[in-house]
XYZ file of C-alpha atoms in Angstrom:
658
model
C 17.301 48.702 -51.160
C 13.619 49.210 -50.413
C 10.942 47.784 -48.133
C 8.721 45.381 -50.122
C 6.358 43.828 -47.588
C 5.312 44.097 -43.922
C 3.724 41.170 -42.038
C 2.120 41.970 -38.665
C 0.434 39.749 -36.066
C -0.604 40.676 -32.514
C 1.000 44.144 -32.605
C -1.241 46.799 -31.036
C -4.540 46.751 -33.008
C -3.428 44.089 -35.505
C -5.161 41.126 -33.870
C -5.184 39.101 -37.107
C -2.304 38.270 -39.370
C -1.974 41.284 -41.685
C 0.318 41.681 -44.692
C 0.918 45.086 -46.318
C 2.604 45.167 -49.755
C 4.664 48.318 -50.416
C 5.155 47.991 -54.181
C 5.571 51.159 -56.238
C 7.284 54.444 -55.663
C 4.847 56.017 -53.236
C 2.437 54.353 -50.795
C -0.112 56.324 -48.755
C -2.232 55.025 -45.890
C -5.429 57.065 -45.582
C -8.056 56.824 -42.870
C -9.837 58.672 -40.078
C -8.318 59.414 -36.722
C -7.918 56.337 -34.516
C -8.062 53.774 -37.329
C -4.454 52.636 -36.714
C -2.410 54.436 -39.391
C 0.325 55.330 -36.949
C 0.359 51.719 -35.642
C 1.679 50.607 -39.046
C 4.645 52.990 -38.743
C 5.130 51.909 -35.111
C 5.171 48.279 -36.257
C 7.937 49.078 -38.786
C 9.941 50.940 -36.136
C 9.433 48.107 -33.632
C 10.469 45.484 -36.195
C 13.701 47.447 -36.870
C 14.645 47.088 -33.191
C 13.236 50.210 -31.538
C 13.532 49.621 -27.779
C 12.143 52.884 -26.387
C 8.469 52.293 -25.520
C 7.714 56.035 -25.565
C 8.739 56.244 -29.223
C 6.123 53.556 -29.850
C 3.467 55.379 -27.792
C 3.436 52.621 -25.145
C 4.059 52.479 -21.392
C 6.095 49.272 -21.376
C 7.507 46.784 -23.840
C 4.642 44.274 -23.539
C 1.989 46.991 -24.091
C 2.509 46.595 -27.852
C 0.875 43.112 -27.690
C -2.849 43.057 -28.579
C -4.659 43.034 -25.235
C -8.075 41.847 -26.420
C -11.474 43.497 -26.826
C -15.128 42.783 -26.164
C -15.243 40.433 -29.166
C -11.655 39.142 -29.292
C -9.435 37.348 -26.818
C -5.918 38.729 -26.189
C -3.035 37.101 -28.049
C 0.093 35.695 -26.466
C 2.757 37.397 -28.549
C 3.438 40.125 -31.130
C 5.430 39.498 -34.297
C 6.509 41.814 -37.146
C 8.410 40.693 -40.280
C 9.976 43.223 -42.703
C 10.947 42.015 -46.192
C 13.560 44.186 -47.992
C 14.609 44.093 -51.636
C 18.402 43.753 -51.602
C 19.104 43.422 -55.314
C 21.400 46.471 -55.179
C 23.362 45.098 -52.214
C 22.348 47.937 -49.911
C 22.473 45.579 -46.957
C 25.780 43.773 -46.330
C 24.370 40.273 -46.765
C 24.591 37.918 -49.723
C 20.883 37.530 -50.482
C 18.518 39.236 -52.989
C 15.873 39.520 -50.271
C 16.387 40.140 -46.562
C 13.688 39.402 -43.982
C 14.030 40.841 -40.468
C 11.641 39.413 -37.851
C 11.038 40.482 -34.267
C 8.853 38.504 -31.826
C 7.875 39.399 -28.247
C 5.885 37.181 -25.826
C 3.920 38.298 -22.773
C 6.584 36.792 -20.520
C 9.038 39.368 -21.908
C 11.059 36.934 -24.054
C 12.204 38.668 -27.234
C 13.507 36.988 -30.387
C 15.178 38.399 -33.508
C 15.951 36.653 -36.764
C 17.499 37.547 -40.123
C 16.263 35.380 -42.987
C 14.730 33.014 -40.374
C 18.085 32.555 -38.592
C 18.033 33.546 -34.907
C 20.320 36.445 -34.098
C 20.915 39.264 -31.600
C 19.529 42.788 -31.639
C 23.106 43.949 -32.100
C 23.321 41.948 -35.352
C 20.151 43.631 -36.627
C 21.444 47.107 -35.726
C 24.818 46.434 -37.389
C 23.047 45.194 -40.505
C 21.003 48.415 -40.725
C 23.756 50.779 -39.550
C 24.520 52.406 -42.941
C 21.048 52.101 -44.451
C 19.402 55.052 -42.677
C 17.257 52.634 -40.658
C 19.469 52.515 -37.558
C 18.652 53.892 -34.109
C 19.648 57.417 -35.167
C 18.363 56.863 -38.701
C 16.825 59.494 -40.915
C 14.618 57.229 -43.050
C 11.619 57.202 -40.702
C 10.208 60.533 -39.526
C 7.285 60.583 -37.125
C 4.538 63.168 -36.617
C 6.462 65.214 -34.051
C 9.986 64.691 -35.348
C 10.070 67.335 -38.107
C 10.295 70.177 -35.609
C 12.843 68.182 -33.648
C 14.896 67.769 -36.813
C 14.819 71.493 -37.482
C 15.795 72.260 -33.892
C 18.337 69.435 -33.651
C 21.783 70.057 -32.252
C 24.871 69.963 -34.500
C 25.866 66.620 -32.969
C 22.493 65.053 -33.919
C 22.699 66.538 -37.429
C 26.232 65.182 -37.767
C 24.993 61.716 -36.740
C 22.343 61.872 -39.505
C 24.908 63.051 -42.024
C 27.343 60.316 -40.964
C 24.665 57.670 -41.352
C 23.624 59.056 -44.718
C 27.269 59.065 -45.789
C 27.720 55.478 -44.623
C 30.284 56.166 -41.907
C 28.024 55.642 -38.904
C 29.010 51.978 -38.747
C 32.696 52.856 -38.655
C 32.138 55.615 -36.126
C 30.387 53.088 -33.874
C 33.234 50.642 -34.370
C 35.697 53.435 -33.574
C 33.860 54.219 -30.330
C 33.850 50.548 -29.412
C 37.547 50.209 -30.296
C 38.385 53.247 -28.174
C 36.476 51.718 -25.258
C 38.338 48.432 -25.673
C 41.636 50.351 -25.969
C 40.881 52.210 -22.741
C 40.020 48.923 -21.091
C 43.275 47.413 -22.373
C 45.215 50.383 -21.018
C 43.523 49.894 -17.669
C 44.539 46.236 -17.765
C 48.116 47.239 -18.679
C 48.224 49.640 -15.755
C 46.976 46.861 -13.531
C 49.582 44.502 -14.974
C 52.271 47.114 -14.255
C 51.058 47.374 -10.696
C 51.057 43.593 -10.419
C 54.588 43.436 -11.856
C 55.737 46.060 -9.349
C 54.151 44.064 -6.569
C 55.617 40.835 -7.894
C 59.061 42.416 -8.127
C 58.889 43.070 -4.404
C 57.688 39.516 -3.881
C 60.208 37.891 -6.231
C 62.570 36.700 -3.536
C 59.782 35.282 -1.359
C 58.314 33.778 -4.497
C 61.662 32.138 -5.333
C 61.598 30.438 -1.986
C 57.974 29.525 -2.572
C 58.975 28.248 -6.015
C 61.496 25.941 -4.381
C 58.792 24.855 -1.992
C 56.474 24.434 -4.974
C 59.104 22.344 -6.768
C 59.386 20.114 -3.741
C 55.636 20.121 -3.549
C 55.405 19.024 -7.177
C 57.889 16.241 -6.528
C 55.886 15.114 -3.555
C 52.690 15.614 -5.519
C 54.071 13.433 -8.326
C 54.731 10.713 -5.780
C 51.311 11.321 -4.326
C 49.757 11.031 -7.769
C 51.515 7.692 -8.210
C 50.095 6.553 -4.888
C 46.699 7.902 -5.851
C 46.907 6.045 -9.146
C 47.717 2.860 -7.241
C 44.860 3.639 -4.862
C 42.535 4.327 -7.766
C 43.653 1.077 -9.394
C 42.894 -0.731 -6.138
C 39.530 1.017 -5.877
C 38.865 0.236 -9.536
C 39.641 -3.426 -8.870
C 37.296 -3.317 -5.878
C 34.667 -1.643 -8.042
C 35.176 -4.321 -10.709
C 34.848 -7.005 -8.018
C 31.703 -5.301 -6.753
C 30.429 -5.144 -10.326
C 31.196 -8.828 -10.842
C 29.474 -9.626 -7.553
C 26.517 -7.528 -8.646
C 26.523 -9.346 -11.990
C 26.599 -12.691 -10.158
C 23.765 -11.424 -7.967
C 21.840 -10.445 -11.091
C 22.543 -13.848 -12.645
C 21.449 -15.486 -9.386
C 18.304 -13.382 -9.458
C 17.787 -14.414 -13.076
C 18.199 -18.077 -12.078
C 15.762 -17.554 -9.225
C 13.410 -15.881 -11.666
C 13.775 -18.866 -14.038
C 13.135 -21.254 -11.118
C 10.141 -19.166 -10.089
C 8.931 -19.316 -13.681
C 9.394 -23.104 -13.788
C 7.651 -23.453 -10.435
C 4.882 -21.210 -11.706
C 4.579 -23.431 -14.805
C 4.509 -26.519 -12.546
C 1.928 -24.865 -10.306
C -0.083 -24.020 -13.392
C 0.067 -27.685 -14.476
C -0.908 -28.789 -10.942
C -3.684 -26.255 -11.008
C -4.901 -27.588 -14.355
C -4.750 -31.183 -12.980
C -6.636 -30.065 -9.868
C -9.219 -28.388 -12.082
C -9.641 -31.611 -14.090
C -9.966 -33.616 -10.843
C -12.404 -31.001 -9.621
C -14.447 -31.373 -12.816
C -14.406 -35.202 -12.493
C -15.441 -34.953 -8.836
C -18.241 -32.625 -9.855
C -19.329 -35.232 -12.442
C -19.265 -37.978 -9.808
C -21.163 -35.699 -7.457
C -23.825 -35.078 -10.107
C -24.139 -38.862 -10.742
C -24.444 -39.514 -7.007
C -27.066 -36.773 -6.806
C -29.033 -38.525 -9.550
C -28.603 -41.930 -7.798
C -29.739 -40.412 -4.509
C -32.847 -38.942 -6.169
C -33.632 -42.316 -7.801
C -33.207 -44.127 -4.474
C -35.373 -41.598 -2.700
C -38.016 -42.094 -5.421
C -37.788 -45.898 -5.035
C -38.033 -45.624 -1.239
C -41.079 -43.387 -1.564
C -42.638 -45.872 -4.018
C -41.932 -48.795 -1.674
C -43.324 -46.837 1.282
C -46.468 -46.163 -0.747
C -46.766 -49.840 -1.713
C -46.319 -50.848 1.948
C -48.988 -48.393 3.048
C -51.301 -49.574 0.219
C -50.713 -53.268 1.172
C -51.427 -52.467 4.802
C -54.643 -50.705 3.794
C -55.596 -53.627 1.528
C -54.915 -56.126 4.349
C -57.016 -54.078 6.701
C -59.849 -53.853 4.105
C -59.644 -57.552 3.344
C -59.720 -58.332 7.040
C -62.835 -56.155 7.427
C -64.376 -57.773 4.316
C -63.548 -61.250 5.613
C -65.150 -60.419 8.916
C -68.233 -59.038 7.128
C -68.441 -62.081 4.823
C -68.151 -64.436 7.780
C -71.085 -62.678 9.460
C -73.174 -62.811 6.249
C -72.305 -66.497 5.764
C -73.485 -67.301 9.237
C -76.737 -65.377 8.619
C -77.210 -67.054 5.231
C -76.551 -70.481 6.726
C -79.051 -69.737 9.461
C -81.658 -68.495 6.995
C -81.018 -71.526 4.743
C -81.470 -73.800 7.712
C -84.708 -72.093 8.644
C -85.869 -72.194 5.036
C -84.947 -75.867 4.794
C -86.944 -76.587 7.964
C -89.938 -74.628 6.617
C -89.660 -76.528 3.305
C -89.572 -79.867 5.060
C -92.603 -78.935 7.114
C -94.400 -77.735 4.002
C -93.515 -80.955 2.157
C -94.710 -83.065 5.107
C -97.914 -81.081 5.295
C -98.431 -81.393 1.527
C -97.887 -85.146 1.716
C -100.227 -85.341 4.656
C -102.832 -83.303 2.801
C -102.514 -85.493 -0.283
C -102.970 -88.542 1.866
C -105.939 -86.987 3.502
C -107.224 -85.934 0.122
C -106.900 -89.414 -1.194
C -108.524 -90.733 1.906
C -111.264 -88.193 1.640
C -111.775 -88.885 -2.035
C -111.975 -92.481 -1.223
C -114.396 -91.974 1.685
C -116.436 -89.140 0.425
C -116.214 -89.218 -3.295
C -119.752 -88.028 -3.534
C -119.543 -84.854 -1.646
C -118.928 -82.009 -4.135
C -118.873 -79.342 -1.497
C -116.214 -81.134 0.318
C -114.369 -81.476 -2.926
C -114.335 -77.820 -3.527
C -113.220 -77.247 -0.045
C -110.459 -79.665 -0.541
C -109.518 -78.139 -3.860
C -109.213 -74.790 -2.139
C -107.073 -76.334 0.431
C -105.057 -78.008 -2.305
C -104.479 -74.712 -4.092
C -103.437 -73.220 -0.778
C -101.065 -76.099 -0.320
C -99.772 -75.622 -3.881
C -99.169 -71.970 -3.165
C -97.376 -72.905 -0.033
C -95.429 -75.446 -2.100
C -94.446 -72.805 -4.634
C -93.468 -70.507 -1.790
C -91.448 -73.312 -0.334
C -89.860 -73.941 -3.702
C -89.056 -70.223 -3.968
C -87.586 -70.376 -0.528
C -85.635 -73.423 -1.618
C -84.318 -71.578 -4.711
C -83.439 -68.641 -2.550
C -81.683 -71.000 -0.163
C -79.746 -72.522 -3.078
C -78.843 -69.024 -4.232
C -77.697 -68.045 -0.754
C -75.710 -71.266 -0.576
C -74.041 -70.409 -3.896
C -73.327 -66.884 -2.699
C -71.952 -68.298 0.520
C -69.678 -70.600 -1.477
C -68.608 -67.637 -3.624
C -67.923 -65.561 -0.526
C -66.016 -68.472 0.936
C -63.955 -68.686 -2.243
C -63.345 -64.887 -2.149
C -62.349 -65.122 1.518
C -59.900 -67.879 0.614
C -58.547 -65.784 -2.294
C -58.234 -62.727 -0.061
C -56.561 -64.853 2.566
C -54.068 -66.068 -0.050
C -53.479 -62.497 -1.259
C -53.133 -61.345 2.355
C -50.668 -64.140 2.991
C -48.720 -63.134 -0.161
C -48.723 -59.495 0.911
C -47.647 -60.463 4.422
C -44.910 -62.608 2.870
C -43.766 -59.691 0.576
C -43.806 -57.070 3.375
C -40.447 -58.256 4.887
C -38.865 -58.168 1.410
C -40.178 -54.618 0.832
C -39.005 -53.562 4.300
C -35.601 -55.143 3.610
C -35.433 -53.439 0.192
C -36.408 -50.161 1.832
C -33.750 -50.630 4.506
C -31.197 -51.563 1.824
C -32.184 -48.509 -0.156
C -31.842 -46.383 2.965
C -28.409 -47.917 3.650
C -27.409 -47.279 0.033
C -28.711 -43.708 0.395
C -26.589 -43.267 3.535
C -23.580 -44.663 1.683
C -24.229 -42.237 -1.177
C -24.615 -39.343 1.252
C -21.345 -40.327 2.999
C -19.632 -40.531 -0.385
C -21.084 -37.133 -1.275
C -19.853 -35.668 2.018
C -16.391 -37.176 1.407
C -16.452 -35.885 -2.146
C -17.520 -32.437 -0.924
C -14.568 -32.435 1.495
C -12.304 -33.391 -1.414
C -13.874 -30.667 -3.541
C -13.324 -28.101 -0.768
C -9.716 -29.271 -0.382
C -9.191 -29.074 -4.149
C -10.752 -25.587 -4.221
C -8.523 -24.483 -1.328
C -5.484 -25.994 -3.067
C -6.495 -24.256 -6.270
C -6.822 -20.903 -4.498
C -3.491 -21.488 -2.752
C -1.873 -22.379 -6.076
C -3.376 -19.283 -7.706
C -2.121 -17.133 -4.816
C 1.344 -18.702 -5.071
C 1.360 -18.184 -8.838
C 0.190 -14.581 -8.406
C 2.765 -13.973 -5.653
C 5.486 -15.481 -7.829
C 4.355 -13.326 -10.749
C 4.303 -10.222 -8.564
C 7.772 -11.016 -7.204
C 8.986 -11.576 -10.742
C 7.434 -8.335 -11.982
C 8.769 -6.458 -8.940
C 12.264 -7.857 -9.488
C 12.163 -6.979 -13.181
C 10.861 -3.483 -12.393
C 13.561 -2.909 -9.769
C 16.204 -4.232 -12.152
C 14.955 -1.978 -14.972
C 14.738 0.990 -12.600
C 18.305 0.440 -11.377
C 19.556 0.076 -14.949
C 17.683 3.253 -15.939
C 19.105 5.169 -12.982
C 22.611 3.933 -13.769
C 22.271 4.917 -17.433
C 20.757 8.280 -16.443
C 23.560 9.026 -13.968
C 26.202 7.938 -16.500
C 24.585 10.093 -19.206
C 24.347 13.071 -16.841
C 27.992 12.695 -15.830
C 29.121 12.245 -19.425
C 27.136 15.271 -20.671
C 28.189 17.458 -17.675
C 24.543 18.340 -17.100
C 23.904 21.139 -14.612
C 27.191 22.978 -15.131
C 27.477 26.469 -16.569
C 28.014 26.879 -20.289
C 31.688 27.836 -19.960
C 32.552 25.042 -17.511
C 30.732 22.503 -19.678
C 32.623 23.714 -22.780
C 35.995 23.446 -20.968
C 35.249 19.876 -19.787
C 34.151 18.815 -23.264
C 37.305 20.360 -24.784
C 39.400 18.577 -22.150
C 37.744 15.251 -22.949
C 38.426 15.770 -26.671
C 42.098 16.491 -25.900
C 41.940 20.130 -26.982
C 42.745 21.435 -23.481
C 45.391 19.468 -21.577
C 45.316 19.139 -17.825
C 42.842 18.078 -15.145
C 39.588 19.979 -14.660
C 37.241 18.862 -11.881
C 33.929 20.610 -11.036
C 33.612 21.624 -7.391
C 30.204 19.907 -7.231
C 31.876 16.555 -8.009
C 34.822 17.090 -5.663
C 32.549 17.441 -2.605
C 30.056 14.905 -1.207
C 27.674 15.353 1.718
C 24.934 13.486 3.573
C 21.484 13.552 2.020
C 20.011 15.744 4.769
C 22.798 18.314 4.298
C 22.798 18.244 0.475
C 20.571 21.318 0.091
C 22.557 23.295 2.687
C 25.925 22.492 1.059
C 24.542 23.265 -2.415
C 23.248 26.619 -1.149
C 26.550 27.334 0.638
C 28.512 26.705 -2.546
C 26.117 28.752 -4.667
C 27.548 29.537 -8.089
C 30.935 28.177 -6.955
C 29.651 24.621 -7.479
C 30.168 25.243 -11.233
C 33.818 26.288 -10.666
C 36.568 24.048 -11.988
C 39.412 22.893 -9.748
C 42.780 22.913 -11.566
C 46.223 21.888 -10.433
C 47.896 25.161 -11.421
C 47.128 28.644 -12.675
C 48.618 27.674 -16.047
C 45.664 25.402 -16.791
C 43.235 28.149 -15.784
C 45.024 30.633 -18.063
C 44.970 28.306 -21.096
C 41.289 27.464 -20.514
C 40.314 31.161 -20.282
C 42.224 31.892 -23.485
C 40.408 29.040 -25.224
C 37.007 30.304 -24.001
C 37.769 33.800 -25.331
C 38.965 32.486 -28.645
C 35.919 30.332 -29.249
C 33.421 32.653 -27.492
C 32.266 29.600 -25.499
C 31.193 31.467 -22.361
C 32.752 32.193 -18.999
C 34.056 29.909 -16.280
C 35.652 30.305 -12.860
C 38.729 28.284 -11.959
C 40.115 27.334 -8.556
C 43.910 26.765 -8.882
C 44.963 24.737 -5.860
C 48.360 26.468 -5.379
C 46.759 29.933 -5.340
C 44.181 29.134 -2.647
C 44.794 31.127 0.519
C 44.240 29.257 3.775
C 41.214 30.300 5.811
C 42.080 31.939 9.113
C 40.048 30.138 11.773
C 39.475 32.790 14.443
C 38.250 32.325 17.967
C 34.980 34.031 17.020
C 34.449 31.492 14.253
C 35.184 28.606 16.602
C 32.796 29.961 19.259
C 30.063 30.493 16.662
C 30.506 26.945 15.289
C 29.994 25.552 18.820
C 26.728 27.392 19.445
C 23.642 25.281 20.153
C 21.856 24.390 16.910
C 25.005 24.905 14.767
C 26.058 21.658 13.093
C 29.544 22.972 12.334
C 31.574 24.565 9.578
C 30.493 23.486 6.083
C 34.036 22.348 5.208
C 33.938 19.955 8.169
C 30.598 18.423 7.162
C 31.588 17.281 3.659
C 33.861 14.578 2.282
C 36.566 15.372 -0.277
C 39.991 14.369 -1.488
C 42.742 15.856 0.683
C 44.344 17.268 -2.465
C 41.337 19.582 -2.838
C 41.339 20.722 0.798
C 42.663 24.251 0.021
C 39.757 24.841 -2.402
C 37.127 23.367 -0.071
C 38.442 25.395 2.884
C 38.499 28.543 0.760
C 34.882 28.045 -0.347
C 33.287 26.535 2.785
C 35.700 27.230 5.645
C 33.902 30.338 6.959
C 30.331 29.130 6.300
C 28.308 27.675 9.201
C 25.456 25.155 8.859
C 22.487 25.725 11.223
C 19.507 23.527 12.032
C 16.923 26.243 11.249
C 16.516 29.959 10.627
C 15.948 30.808 14.299
C 19.368 29.390 15.176
C 20.931 31.351 12.311
C 19.280 34.612 13.392
C 20.715 34.195 16.896
C 24.178 34.549 15.344
C 23.329 37.765 13.495
C 25.311 39.933 15.944
C 28.339 37.627 16.156
C 31.413 37.787 13.909
C 34.049 35.520 12.393
C 31.836 33.851 9.763
C 30.826 34.920 6.251
C 27.462 33.169 5.943
C 25.128 30.930 7.942
C 23.108 28.414 5.889
C 20.235 26.379 7.319
C 19.419 22.767 6.495
C 16.375 24.028 4.527
C 18.490 26.391 2.420
C 17.902 29.792 4.105
C 20.960 32.059 4.130
C 22.069 34.716 6.647
C 24.786 37.009 5.274
C 27.425 38.616 7.481
C 25.924 41.975 6.427
C 22.609 40.944 8.024
C 20.725 40.141 4.792
C 18.465 37.065 4.966
C 17.512 34.951 1.940
C 14.860 32.237 1.862
C 11.738 30.898 0.205
C 11.228 28.470 -2.694
C 12.366 28.459 -6.302
C 9.223 26.961 -7.800
């Protein structure tokens, strides 16, 4: 057997994972002082199970973990693995290579493993007992141990020789066997004392045995009654379960109805939305009609105003034309009178001219004079003719104005005739606009009602959905709690390892009898649960048995299978609690709720156990009340509702557990 390889991580200065191969006959580690040569040897010693920190040059066990530096953070654990060549079978294990690993965390948790299988330190030490690598081994010699070896006592030298000879393991076993033998002798002496005591108590015990036989007979009858009672309770529980199932089915039906109603509400909501969309369409069409009517009304109002303006203009024009016609007629009359006078004068002048020519045909001067007068008359005639033409023109214009006045009068009459129709159309349009506005108002009311109904339907649907989700969540939560409680009860969660092993063996039929945990035999109100749990303490993991025989067989089974330890409470062996006057007075003090055994519910069969565990424990409202009883007697402990404990010795316990 030889050491082949060392793997180190987090041990002292080995901050990184380091592997050292030890192949060959001789391996030397060379380096200056302080480089960590000795840490390699310390790592090997530590990996072999060295528990003395001083041998590892450390103050405490966790000092061997790398604590960090200016450039590196500290690590959380230290681990050393030693790989041995076991081809020669030097180690008593069927494997060509043996790997021993030790791991230590900063919390103080230590782990050992052999070939990656978790084990105890004792297993490692037994494995290395005859190899020279044990606690008193000679294979590893430190710097200061040579002088110690030379000055060692004969006993130490003998230990080295025994280990080198391979008898150290057997010597250790011999020491352990002697210790167990001494312990067995002590037990035998105690058994002898018990037998002596029982011999003196045999006669009283015979009488008690008779009483016990009668008790068993009565207990058998009681068990029959309890079975009947349990059957009745089971039937009630089944009835309750069936009622709960019916309730669940009823809830499911209600949920289905709620779902159907929600579907119906959704359909109604969709119909309301369609009606809302149609109403919006009608509203838009009415808006367009209202705009068109308003445009038509505005156009008609403009036409009415334009017609009124045209009537007014035509009336002014007619008045103006009438005035001009009168002036033209007057001027034509005057011109006609002037023309008539001019014509009469011209005729008179021609007559005079003829007369003058006839009477004075020989007078040339007179002729010239007359010619001048004739030309003047001709000019006057032309002027008269011009006046006549102008008069004709004015007459024509007067006729034209008269015709225009007649045309305007006809147009004015037509406009006056059309004004009532326009006013009626405008009034009809206004009435139609009012009708449209009323329809729009009615439609808006319908739209508001539909919107309110839609919101109400959405709220009802949402409420139904929330109720449905809440019911489903509560149902799932209850089912989860039931399954969790059943799983916890079936797995005996919370009990000690030994008690749990006994219950599992009893369920598998390995251990006959009835085993009931104290924690399940006692029930208390919610506000007193913490106080009762604290009062019971570790006794809540105890198992109540019907006789000491069951306790004896269970303890034997636990020893045989190394399944842990358990405490049993045989009902026949429970001694009754002596209720003293001091205990009664203390239980009646102000702030004391009573004795713990009086504040819990339990089966009367278990009363001896409950009285034995809780009969002399008082429950107080708070710590001040408990401290007032510190000088009194008769009780063993006072426990407050919040879990503080006052011992009869005066010790006080309290605080939180996390």
